[in-house]
mmCIF file of C-alpha atoms in Angstrom:
data_model
loop_
_atom_site.group_PDB
_atom_site.id
_atom_site.type_symbol
_atom_site.label_atom_id
_atom_site.label_comp_id
_atom_site.label_asym_id
_atom_site.label_seq_id
_atom_site.Cartn_x
_atom_site.Cartn_y
_atom_site.Cartn_z
ATOM 1 C CA ILE Q 1190 2.520 -12.769 -18.239
ATOM 2 C CA THR Q 1191 5.229 -14.425 -16.146
ATOM 3 C CA ASP Q 1192 8.410 -13.257 -14.439
ATOM 4 C CA THR Q 1193 10.240 -14.086 -17.665
ATOM 5 C CA GLY Q 1194 7.902 -11.815 -19.612
ATOM 6 C CA MET Q 1195 8.788 -9.029 -17.210
ATOM 7 C CA ASP Q 1196 12.394 -9.297 -18.428
ATOM 8 C CA ASP Q 1197 11.207 -8.397 -21.941
ATOM 9 C CA ILE Q 1198 9.472 -5.306 -20.555
ATOM 10 C CA ASN Q 1199 12.688 -4.343 -18.766
ATOM 11 C CA GLU Q 1200 14.670 -4.489 -22.006
ATOM 12 C CA PHE Q 1201 12.063 -2.277 -23.678
ATOM 13 C CA LEU Q 1202 12.176 0.255 -20.824
ATOM 14 C CA GLU Q 1203 15.929 0.674 -21.170
ATOM 15 C CA CYS Q 1204 15.261 2.441 -24.478
ATOM 16 C CA LEU Q 1205 12.742 4.833 -22.933
ATOM 17 C CA ASN Q 1206 14.689 6.652 -20.239
ATOM 18 C CA SER Q 1207 13.104 10.003 -21.169
ATOM 19 C CA PHE Q 1208 9.540 8.870 -20.400
ATOM 20 C CA GLN Q 1209 7.655 11.026 -17.911
ATOM 21 C CA LYS Q 1210 4.652 8.741 -17.422
ATOM 22 C CA VAL Q 1211 4.264 4.958 -17.313
ATOM 23 C CA HIS Q 1212 1.284 2.774 -16.512
ATOM 24 C CA PHE Q 1213 1.632 -0.947 -15.799
ATOM 25 C CA GLU Q 1214 -1.372 -3.129 -15.150
ATOM 26 C CA PHE Q 1215 -0.762 -6.800 -14.426
ATOM 27 C CA MET Q 1216 -4.138 -8.029 -13.217
ATOM 28 C CA ASP Q 1217 -4.712 -11.653 -12.257
ATOM 29 C CA CYS Q 1218 -1.261 -12.728 -13.423
ATOM 30 C CA CYS Q 1219 -0.842 -15.854 -11.332
ATOM 31 C CA GLU Q 1220 2.734 -16.403 -12.472
ATOM 32 C CA ILE Q 1221 4.160 -13.026 -11.474
ATOM 33 C CA THR Q 1222 6.142 -13.301 -8.257
ATOM 34 C CA ASP Q 1223 8.209 -10.901 -6.186
ATOM 35 C CA SER Q 1224 11.110 -11.683 -8.508
ATOM 36 C CA GLY Q 1225 9.228 -10.243 -11.489
ATOM 37 C CA VAL Q 1226 8.204 -7.158 -9.502
ATOM 38 C CA ILE Q 1227 11.797 -6.615 -8.374
ATOM 39 C CA ASN Q 1228 13.130 -6.880 -11.926
ATOM 40 C CA LEU Q 1229 10.513 -4.457 -13.240
ATOM 41 C CA CYS Q 1230 11.339 -1.968 -10.490
ATOM 42 C CA LYS Q 1231 15.040 -2.122 -11.357
ATOM 43 C CA ALA Q 1232 14.186 -0.934 -14.860
ATOM 44 C CA VAL Q 1233 11.673 1.690 -13.697
ATOM 45 C CA LYS Q 1234 14.260 3.214 -11.318
ATOM 46 C CA LYS Q 1235 16.310 4.141 -14.385
ATOM 47 C CA LEU Q 1236 13.488 6.355 -15.722
ATOM 48 C CA VAL Q 1237 14.927 9.450 -14.071
ATOM 49 C CA ASN Q 1238 12.461 11.862 -15.716
ATOM 50 C CA LEU Q 1239 9.412 9.947 -14.534
ATOM 51 C CA GLN Q 1240 6.705 12.160 -13.045
ATOM 52 C CA SER Q 1241 3.745 9.771 -13.070
ATOM 53 C CA LEU Q 1242 3.840 6.081 -12.184
ATOM 54 C CA TYR Q 1243 0.964 3.620 -11.947
ATOM 55 C CA MET Q 1244 1.639 -0.026 -11.093
ATOM 56 C CA SER Q 1245 -1.088 -2.590 -10.504
ATOM 57 C CA PHE Q 1246 -0.471 -6.157 -9.441
ATOM 58 C CA SER Q 1247 -4.059 -6.757 -8.326
ATOM 59 C CA GLY Q 1248 -4.998 -10.400 -8.251
ATOM 60 C CA CYS Q 1249 -1.386 -11.590 -8.452
ATOM 61 C CA PRO Q 1250 -1.402 -14.196 -5.666
ATOM 62 C CA GLU Q 1251 2.361 -14.764 -5.582
ATOM 63 C CA VAL Q 1252 3.245 -11.134 -4.819
ATOM 64 C CA THR Q 1253 4.156 -10.663 -1.147
ATOM 65 C CA ASP Q 1254 5.374 -7.924 1.192
ATOM 66 C CA ARG Q 1255 8.770 -8.140 -0.503
ATOM 67 C CA GLY Q 1256 7.231 -7.053 -3.835
ATOM 68 C CA VAL Q 1257 5.338 -4.171 -2.229
ATOM 69 C CA LYS Q 1258 8.507 -3.012 -0.461
ATOM 70 C CA GLU Q 1259 10.355 -3.029 -3.782
ATOM 71 C CA VAL Q 1260 7.662 -0.894 -5.446
ATOM 72 C CA VAL Q 1261 7.796 1.614 -2.570
ATOM 73 C CA ASP Q 1262 11.601 1.713 -2.716
ATOM 74 C CA CYS Q 1263 11.377 2.208 -6.477
ATOM 75 C CA MET Q 1264 9.105 5.223 -5.985
ATOM 76 C CA ARG Q 1265 11.418 6.571 -3.293
ATOM 77 C CA ASN Q 1266 14.279 6.683 -5.818
ATOM 78 C CA LEU Q 1267 12.298 8.626 -8.427
ATOM 79 C CA VAL Q 1268 12.881 12.199 -7.290
ATOM 80 C CA ASN Q 1269 10.723 13.812 -10.010
ATOM 81 C CA LEU Q 1270 7.667 11.702 -9.181
ATOM 82 C CA ARG Q 1271 4.508 13.787 -8.623
ATOM 83 C CA ARG Q 1272 1.689 11.304 -9.218
ATOM 84 C CA ILE Q 1273 1.582 7.698 -8.064
ATOM 85 C CA GLY Q 1274 -0.887 4.904 -8.268
ATOM 86 C CA ILE Q 1275 -0.303 1.470 -6.840
ATOM 87 C CA ALA Q 1276 -2.708 -1.423 -6.549
ATOM 88 C CA PHE Q 1277 -2.229 -4.700 -4.744
ATOM 89 C CA GLU Q 1278 -5.840 -5.727 -4.297
ATOM 90 C CA GLU Q 1279 -6.509 -9.436 -3.881
ATOM 91 C CA CYS Q 1280 -2.855 -10.239 -3.220
ATOM 92 C CA GLU Q 1281 -3.382 -12.726 -0.422
ATOM 93 C CA LYS Q 1282 0.212 -12.825 0.796
ATOM 94 C CA ILE Q 1283 0.422 -9.130 1.649
ATOM 95 C CA THR Q 1284 0.415 -8.309 5.360
ATOM 96 C CA ASP Q 1285 0.384 -5.287 7.647
ATOM 97 C CA GLU Q 1286 4.118 -4.918 7.080
ATOM 98 C CA SER Q 1287 3.410 -3.621 3.560
ATOM 99 C CA SER Q 1288 0.792 -1.100 4.567
ATOM 100 C CA ASP Q 1289 3.009 0.214 7.365
ATOM 101 C CA TYR Q 1290 5.934 0.598 4.956
ATOM 102 C CA LEU Q 1291 3.707 2.330 2.419
ATOM 103 C CA VAL Q 1292 2.292 4.796 4.968
ATOM 104 C CA GLN Q 1293 5.793 5.665 6.207
ATOM 105 C CA TYR Q 1294 6.841 6.405 2.633
ATOM 106 C CA LEU Q 1295 3.766 8.547 1.941
ATOM 107 C CA LYS Q 1296 4.352 10.594 5.087
ATOM 108 C CA THR Q 1297 7.752 11.671 3.757
ATOM 109 C CA GLN Q 1298 6.643 12.593 0.237
ATOM 110 C CA SER Q 1299 5.289 16.128 0.445
ATOM 111 C CA CYS Q 1300 5.848 16.826 -3.269
ATOM 112 C CA LEU Q 1301 3.299 14.272 -4.466
ATOM 113 C CA GLU Q 1302 0.284 15.886 -6.111
ATOM 114 C CA ARG Q 1303 -1.830 12.746 -6.576
ATOM 115 C CA ILE Q 1304 -1.877 9.443 -4.729
ATOM 116 C CA SER Q 1305 -4.128 6.565 -5.776
ATOM 117 C CA LEU Q 1306 -4.098 3.395 -3.705
ATOM 118 C CA GLY Q 1307 -5.809 0.080 -4.290
ATOM 119 C CA PHE Q 1308 -4.600 -1.849 -1.325
ATOM 120 C CA VAL Q 1309 -6.215 -4.656 0.620
ATOM 121 C CA ARG Q 1310 -4.466 -6.701 3.218
ATOM 122 C CA TYR Q 1311 -5.738 -10.175 3.906
ATOM 123 C CA ALA Q 1312 -3.512 -11.053 6.846
ATOM 124 C CA THR Q 1313 -4.923 -8.418 9.143
ATOM 125 C CA GLU Q 1314 -7.312 -7.841 11.977
ATOM 126 C CA GLU Q 1315 -10.221 -5.449 11.482
ATOM 127 C CA GLU Q 1316 -8.785 -3.111 14.120
ATOM 128 C CA GLU Q 1317 -5.481 -2.884 12.245
ATOM 129 C CA LEU Q 1318 -7.305 -2.172 8.980
ATOM 130 C CA ASN Q 1319 -9.085 0.691 10.723
ATOM 131 C CA GLU Q 1320 -5.676 2.024 11.797
ATOM 132 C CA PHE Q 1321 -4.526 2.023 8.148
ATOM 133 C CA GLU Q 1322 -7.698 3.904 7.175
ATOM 134 C CA LYS Q 1323 -6.955 6.469 9.898
ATOM 135 C CA GLU Q 1324 -3.407 6.953 8.592
ATOM 136 C CA ILE Q 1325 -4.728 7.604 5.077
ATOM 137 C CA GLU Q 1326 -7.359 10.012 6.398
ATOM 138 C CA ASN Q 1327 -4.651 11.841 8.395
ATOM 139 C CA LEU Q 1328 -2.614 12.216 5.208
ATOM 140 C CA LYS Q 1329 -5.659 13.766 3.529
ATOM 141 C CA ILE Q 1330 -5.991 16.289 6.365
ATOM 142 C CA GLN Q 1331 -2.263 17.092 6.460
ATOM 143 C CA ARG Q 1332 -2.133 17.581 2.688
ATOM 144 C CA PRO Q 1333 -5.321 19.293 1.553
ATOM 145 C CA ASP Q 1334 -3.708 20.152 -1.808
ATOM 146 C CA THR Q 1335 -2.843 16.517 -2.560
ATOM 147 C CA ASP Q 1336 -5.464 14.423 -4.316
ATOM 148 C CA ILE Q 1337 -5.524 11.182 -2.309
ATOM 149 C CA GLU Q 1338 -7.759 8.331 -3.391
ATOM 150 C CA TRP Q 1339 -8.012 4.993 -1.605
ATOM 151 C CA ARG Q 1340 -10.227 2.139 -2.655
ATOM 152 C CA PRO Q 1341 -10.863 -0.063 0.359
ATOM 153 C CA LEU Q 1342 -12.755 -3.256 -0.416
#
């Protein structure tokens, strides 16, 4: 799928504004860029009844921090959201900026019941990756009733 194909998905989503759960998996789509992610998020933001959202862009090499930020901002606008899953594994252009933005978002979302993360940063030092792991572990301690899953690679 390409960014243009994402436009077709957006048109389809406009008819489904009552959906409570959506699952998108775009694995190894070399032609999806931040532009495609941004356009998809614009459509997802209109799903005001959404309670469960899973978005995977794992192996999409053209997705950068800008795309991750857009996904986080999309989730921030969905006030009924209770379960989230996001995956950006093997996205080589993602940096610490994305993980920091994601952690800040998660810290403010006390109503989430389930969080699933597939998130690997390539542009990072091992020490900084350990800091991200600590932040996720702290979230687990602070929210014992929230099911938090993280798949570090």
